[in-house]
């Protein structure tokens, strides 16, 4: 009997393109704090990593109160407008449906708060293939992907040594976090990570349609 691995999916830059919503909400936060707003394209670096880390860079501060003020202003806009300023990458719905039909256990693992991630999946009709959604808490708990995946594995009682587990994502944080938890990693090139970021990935996918075959051919095994 063929055993498929557990598959963890990143959200931003992997399933959907969130550039407009994230960058415009960051710009709104900076404006609200009377800070200089960079060009929108210069805010692309903030798509994927923990947002508090990005605000620390943008504000050039480690002052947690200032960072939390920025987060508050960001969410003023993002929670009602920004999270839907988003687009599903072509081929993603078909890929998710095919992998689910094939018998994969599929989990979302995003640095975005799970309350937002759940709404995004529902809005774009991507919820059905996923067995569960994992994201950080609004207070920042598990905002770093390594901590998030560790928590996910514990909650789902998954041991990557016994059951192959593959993280799919577009940024270095996805790759590092997967390996830190004993998981494999597939980097995707249609998101926001550079080629150098993805060089530590076990495999690379250049289009969503490649994912099912990459996993079936490299990580499935006879039980």
Coordinates of C-alpha atoms in Angstrom, one line a residue, residues 21 49 63-64 68 79 140 163 167 178 182 197 204 207 210 218:
X21 CA -3.0 43.8 1.0
X49 CA 8.6 36.7 7.6
X63 CA 11.0 49.1 21.2
X64 CA 8.2 46.6 21.6
X68 CA 2.9 46.8 18.8
X79 CA -8.5 42.9 9.2
X140 CA 2.8 36.8 18.3
X163 CA 5.9 9.5 8.5
X167 CA 6.9 21.7 4.0
X178 CA 11.2 22.5 8.0
X182 CA 13.1 17.0 10.7
X197 CA 16.9 31.7 -0.4
X204 CA 12.2 23.1 -6.3
X207 CA 4.6 25.7 -11.1
X210 CA 4.7 20.1 -10.4
X218 CA 10.3 11.5 -3.9

